[in-house]
Short mmCIF file of C-alpha atoms and ligand atoms in Angstrom, two decimals:
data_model
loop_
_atom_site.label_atom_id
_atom_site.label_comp_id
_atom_site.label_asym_id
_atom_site.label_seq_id
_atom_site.Cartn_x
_atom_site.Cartn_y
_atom_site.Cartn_z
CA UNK A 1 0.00 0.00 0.00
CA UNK A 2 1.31 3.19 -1.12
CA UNK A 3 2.27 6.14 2.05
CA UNK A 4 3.77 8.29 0.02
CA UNK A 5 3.73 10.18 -3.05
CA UNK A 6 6.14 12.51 -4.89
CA UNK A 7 5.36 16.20 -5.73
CA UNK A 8 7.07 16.03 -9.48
CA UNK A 9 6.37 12.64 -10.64
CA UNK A 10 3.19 11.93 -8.89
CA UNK A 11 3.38 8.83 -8.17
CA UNK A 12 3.15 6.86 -5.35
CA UNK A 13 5.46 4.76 -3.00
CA UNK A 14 5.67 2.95 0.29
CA UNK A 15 7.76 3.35 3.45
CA UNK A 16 10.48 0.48 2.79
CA UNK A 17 11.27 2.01 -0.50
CA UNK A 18 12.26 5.05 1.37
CA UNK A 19 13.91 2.96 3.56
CA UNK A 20 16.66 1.92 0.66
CA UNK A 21 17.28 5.54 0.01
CA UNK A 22 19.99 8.04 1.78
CA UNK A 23 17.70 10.45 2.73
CA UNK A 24 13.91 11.01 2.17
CA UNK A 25 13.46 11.05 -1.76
CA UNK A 26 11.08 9.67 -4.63
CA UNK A 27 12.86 6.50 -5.79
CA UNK A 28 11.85 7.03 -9.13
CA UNK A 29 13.13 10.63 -10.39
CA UNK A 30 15.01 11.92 -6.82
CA UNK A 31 12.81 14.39 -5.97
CA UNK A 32 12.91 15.63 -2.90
CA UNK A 33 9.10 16.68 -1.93
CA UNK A 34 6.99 13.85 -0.62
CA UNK A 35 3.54 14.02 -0.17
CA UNK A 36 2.67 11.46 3.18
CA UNK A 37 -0.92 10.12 1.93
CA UNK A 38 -1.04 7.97 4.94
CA UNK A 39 -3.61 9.93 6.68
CA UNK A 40 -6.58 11.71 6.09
CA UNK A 41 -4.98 15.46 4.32
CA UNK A 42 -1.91 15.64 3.30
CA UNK A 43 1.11 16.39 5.16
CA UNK A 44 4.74 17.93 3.29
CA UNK A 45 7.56 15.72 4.52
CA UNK A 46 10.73 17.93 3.21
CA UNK A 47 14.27 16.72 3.17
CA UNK A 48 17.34 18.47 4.95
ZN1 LIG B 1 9.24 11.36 -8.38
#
């Protein structure tokens, strides 16, 4: 089930694919805005 989704690429990811990455990023293109989807509204997880 998808938690997360990227703000470039749109799509949509879990938590263990983040998990592989250095750092909080889409796994497909590298962005670096992630929508969290896991909850009712959306919440803006940004990267350091
Ligand atoms: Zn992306």
């Amino acid at each position: 089930m998808a938690n997360y989704r990227c703000g470039r690429c749109w799509k949509t990811f879990s938590d263990e694919q983040l998990k592989v990455l250095p750092g909080i990023r889409c796994p497909y293109c590298g962005y670096k805005i992630i929508y969290m989807v896991r909850r009712p509204g959306i919440k803006t997880v940004k990267a350091t």
